[in-house]
Amino acid sequence: LYGVIRNKSGYLYETRSSDFGQTWDAPQKSTIPTVESMARLLRLASGLLLLVWNNQSSITQHPRHPLAAAVSADEGASWSAARILADEVGINQLSNCHHVQCGDGRILVCTSHYRALTRACSDLDMLVFDEAWLDGGDSS
């Protein structure tokens, strides 16, 4: 098993279990930059791991953008180049995402989208793509 951990270092921490989660290795700092926000992992039907996270190194909870995706073919030892799913500016946020893969292979990511306007508002955005797009293809 492979897991990522949110923290205030500016990078995700990662850990592994070789006994189905009974025990876990000591968390180690990864090379994946992030803010203190949730990152999500998903095993795709192809066997690849999908990571969705805020691809920006910061020791605070800001900026919570851009929202990025990458895949790993080696159980999290290495990751593809990050693909930007959505971006924002300033203190606007794209975070607290959740994702699922549909039976037809499309990947749906739902994310909270906070806009720091004169009258602040927040809504949910749905992003749709497939594995070909993650590999740099034009399919979406």
mmCIF file of C-alpha atoms in Angstrom:
data_model
loop_
_atom_site.group_PDB
_atom_site.id
_atom_site.type_symbol
_atom_site.label_atom_id
_atom_site.label_comp_id
_atom_site.label_asym_id
_atom_site.label_seq_id
_atom_site.Cartn_x
_atom_site.Cartn_y
_atom_site.Cartn_z
ATOM 1 C CA LEU A 1 0.000 0.000 0.000
ATOM 2 C CA TYR A 2 1.097 3.552 -0.694
ATOM 3 C CA GLY A 3 -0.152 6.728 0.962
ATOM 4 C CA VAL A 4 0.529 10.458 0.899
ATOM 5 C CA ILE A 5 0.296 12.752 3.907
ATOM 6 C CA ARG A 6 -0.639 16.430 4.073
ATOM 7 C CA ASN A 7 1.676 18.581 6.218
ATOM 8 C CA LYS A 8 3.290 22.045 6.468
ATOM 9 C CA SER A 9 6.704 21.290 4.884
ATOM 10 C CA GLY A 10 5.851 22.459 1.357
ATOM 11 C CA TYR A 11 6.005 18.846 0.079
ATOM 12 C CA LEU A 12 3.832 15.769 0.388
ATOM 13 C CA TYR A 13 5.102 13.060 2.688
ATOM 14 C CA GLU A 14 4.691 9.442 1.639
ATOM 15 C CA THR A 15 4.524 6.134 3.438
ATOM 16 C CA ARG A 16 4.196 2.471 2.516
ATOM 17 C CA SER A 17 2.834 -0.691 4.072
ATOM 18 C CA SER A 18 3.879 -4.189 3.069
ATOM 19 C CA ASP A 19 1.359 -5.943 5.367
ATOM 20 C CA PHE A 20 -1.957 -4.572 4.042
ATOM 21 C CA GLY A 21 -1.981 -1.586 6.403
ATOM 22 C CA GLN A 22 -1.203 -3.313 9.684
ATOM 23 C CA THR A 23 2.030 -1.312 9.966
ATOM 24 C CA TRP A 24 3.424 1.618 7.991
ATOM 25 C CA ASP A 25 6.947 2.832 7.240
ATOM 26 C CA ALA A 26 8.025 6.112 8.804
ATOM 27 C CA PRO A 27 6.729 8.932 6.571
ATOM 28 C CA GLN A 28 9.353 10.390 4.228
ATOM 29 C CA LYS A 29 9.394 13.753 2.475
ATOM 30 C CA SER A 30 8.609 13.288 -1.232
ATOM 31 C CA THR A 31 9.670 15.472 -4.156
ATOM 32 C CA ILE A 32 6.047 16.470 -4.809
ATOM 33 C CA PRO A 33 5.515 20.171 -3.994
ATOM 34 C CA THR A 34 2.280 21.131 -2.259
ATOM 35 C CA VAL A 35 0.573 23.433 0.200
ATOM 36 C CA GLU A 36 -1.128 22.206 3.356
ATOM 37 C CA SER A 37 -4.161 20.818 1.526
ATOM 38 C CA MET A 38 -5.567 17.388 0.757
ATOM 39 C CA ALA A 39 -4.045 15.269 -1.967
ATOM 40 C CA ARG A 40 -5.977 12.301 -3.344
ATOM 41 C CA LEU A 41 -4.825 8.963 -4.758
ATOM 42 C CA LEU A 42 -6.859 6.638 -6.958
ATOM 43 C CA ARG A 43 -5.996 3.279 -8.523
ATOM 44 C CA LEU A 44 -7.113 3.497 -12.150
ATOM 45 C CA ALA A 45 -8.551 0.548 -14.077
ATOM 46 C CA SER A 46 -5.260 0.378 -16.021
ATOM 47 C CA GLY A 47 -3.371 -0.240 -12.763
ATOM 48 C CA LEU A 48 -1.752 3.203 -12.698
ATOM 49 C CA LEU A 49 -1.962 5.359 -9.577
ATOM 50 C CA LEU A 50 -3.530 8.800 -10.083
ATOM 51 C CA LEU A 51 -2.531 11.677 -7.787
ATOM 52 C CA VAL A 52 -4.513 14.933 -7.686
ATOM 53 C CA TRP A 53 -3.085 17.785 -5.572
ATOM 54 C CA ASN A 54 -2.258 21.488 -5.353
ATOM 55 C CA ASN A 55 1.045 21.667 -7.237
ATOM 56 C CA GLN A 56 2.623 24.615 -5.424
ATOM 57 C CA SER A 57 5.179 24.448 -2.617
ATOM 58 C CA SER A 58 4.169 26.484 0.438
ATOM 59 C CA ILE A 59 4.394 26.029 4.206
ATOM 60 C CA THR A 60 0.925 27.551 4.623
ATOM 61 C CA GLN A 61 -2.515 26.682 3.286
ATOM 62 C CA HIS A 62 -2.086 29.160 0.413
ATOM 63 C CA PRO A 63 -2.011 29.288 -2.544
ATOM 64 C CA ARG A 64 -4.397 26.387 -3.104
ATOM 65 C CA HIS A 65 -3.852 26.370 -6.855
ATOM 66 C CA PRO A 66 -3.062 25.100 -9.403
ATOM 67 C CA LEU A 67 -4.892 21.781 -9.128
ATOM 68 C CA ALA A 68 -2.772 19.166 -10.886
ATOM 69 C CA ALA A 69 -2.817 15.466 -11.789
ATOM 70 C CA ALA A 70 -0.062 12.931 -12.423
ATOM 71 C CA VAL A 71 0.158 9.150 -12.746
ATOM 72 C CA SER A 72 2.616 6.571 -11.480
ATOM 73 C CA ALA A 73 3.316 3.203 -13.111
ATOM 74 C CA ASP A 74 5.632 2.074 -10.291
ATOM 75 C CA GLU A 75 3.471 2.346 -7.160
ATOM 76 C CA GLY A 76 4.440 5.949 -6.408
ATOM 77 C CA ALA A 77 8.219 5.621 -6.811
ATOM 78 C CA SER A 78 8.057 8.107 -9.710
ATOM 79 C CA TRP A 79 5.382 10.293 -11.284
ATOM 80 C CA SER A 80 4.573 11.583 -14.757
ATOM 81 C CA ALA A 81 4.840 15.292 -15.440
ATOM 82 C CA ALA A 82 2.073 17.206 -13.700
ATOM 83 C CA ARG A 83 -0.898 18.179 -15.878
ATOM 84 C CA ILE A 84 -2.779 21.270 -14.713
ATOM 85 C CA LEU A 85 -6.481 20.526 -14.260
ATOM 86 C CA ALA A 86 -7.430 24.081 -13.249
ATOM 87 C CA ASP A 87 -5.702 27.232 -12.050
ATOM 88 C CA GLU A 88 -6.589 30.394 -10.162
ATOM 89 C CA VAL A 89 -4.946 33.591 -8.923
ATOM 90 C CA GLY A 90 -4.344 35.281 -5.563
ATOM 91 C CA ILE A 91 -6.195 33.852 -2.597
ATOM 92 C CA ASN A 92 -8.823 32.075 -4.705
ATOM 93 C CA GLN A 93 -8.746 28.322 -4.081
ATOM 94 C CA LEU A 94 -9.160 24.992 -5.868
ATOM 95 C CA SER A 95 -8.979 22.325 -3.188
ATOM 96 C CA ASN A 96 -10.676 19.562 -1.195
ATOM 97 C CA CYS A 97 -11.112 17.461 -4.305
ATOM 98 C CA HIS A 98 -12.479 13.980 -4.806
ATOM 99 C CA HIS A 99 -12.156 11.778 -7.889
ATOM 100 C CA VAL A 100 -13.567 8.627 -9.414
ATOM 101 C CA GLN A 101 -13.074 6.697 -12.650
ATOM 102 C CA CYS A 102 -16.208 5.868 -14.649
ATOM 103 C CA GLY A 103 -16.805 2.552 -16.389
ATOM 104 C CA ASP A 104 -15.948 4.144 -19.753
ATOM 105 C CA GLY A 105 -12.514 5.202 -18.436
ATOM 106 C CA ARG A 106 -13.241 8.904 -17.980
ATOM 107 C CA ILE A 107 -11.954 10.394 -14.747
ATOM 108 C CA LEU A 108 -14.168 12.840 -12.880
ATOM 109 C CA VAL A 109 -12.642 15.274 -10.375
ATOM 110 C CA CYS A 110 -14.930 17.369 -8.205
ATOM 111 C CA THR A 111 -13.241 20.280 -6.442
ATOM 112 C CA SER A 112 -14.267 23.102 -4.168
ATOM 113 C CA HIS A 113 -13.731 26.431 -5.945
ATOM 114 C CA TYR A 114 -13.523 29.396 -3.573
ATOM 115 C CA ARG A 115 -13.533 32.881 -5.088
ATOM 116 C CA ALA A 116 -12.395 35.748 -2.865
ATOM 117 C CA LEU A 117 -14.614 38.367 -4.461
ATOM 118 C CA THR A 118 -16.063 41.458 -2.794
ATOM 119 C CA ARG A 119 -18.818 39.062 -1.849
ATOM 120 C CA ALA A 120 -16.947 35.768 -1.380
ATOM 121 C CA CYS A 121 -18.495 32.691 -2.935
ATOM 122 C CA SER A 122 -17.734 29.028 -3.261
ATOM 123 C CA ASP A 123 -19.024 26.372 -5.623
ATOM 124 C CA LEU A 124 -18.098 22.952 -6.907
ATOM 125 C CA ASP A 125 -16.332 22.422 -10.228
ATOM 126 C CA MET A 126 -16.389 19.130 -12.131
ATOM 127 C CA LEU A 127 -13.382 18.312 -14.296
ATOM 128 C CA VAL A 128 -13.465 15.443 -16.817
ATOM 129 C CA PHE A 129 -10.492 13.854 -18.607
ATOM 130 C CA ASP A 130 -9.045 10.463 -19.514
ATOM 131 C CA GLU A 131 -5.711 8.674 -19.209
ATOM 132 C CA ALA A 132 -4.666 9.691 -22.743
ATOM 133 C CA TRP A 133 -4.871 13.352 -21.661
ATOM 134 C CA LEU A 134 -2.689 12.595 -18.610
ATOM 135 C CA ASP A 135 -0.059 11.181 -20.981
ATOM 136 C CA GLY A 136 0.009 14.459 -22.906
ATOM 137 C CA GLY A 137 -2.587 13.523 -25.502
ATOM 138 C CA ASP A 138 -5.330 15.874 -26.642
ATOM 139 C CA SER A 139 -8.196 13.615 -25.626
ATOM 140 C CA SER A 140 -10.385 15.061 -22.863
#
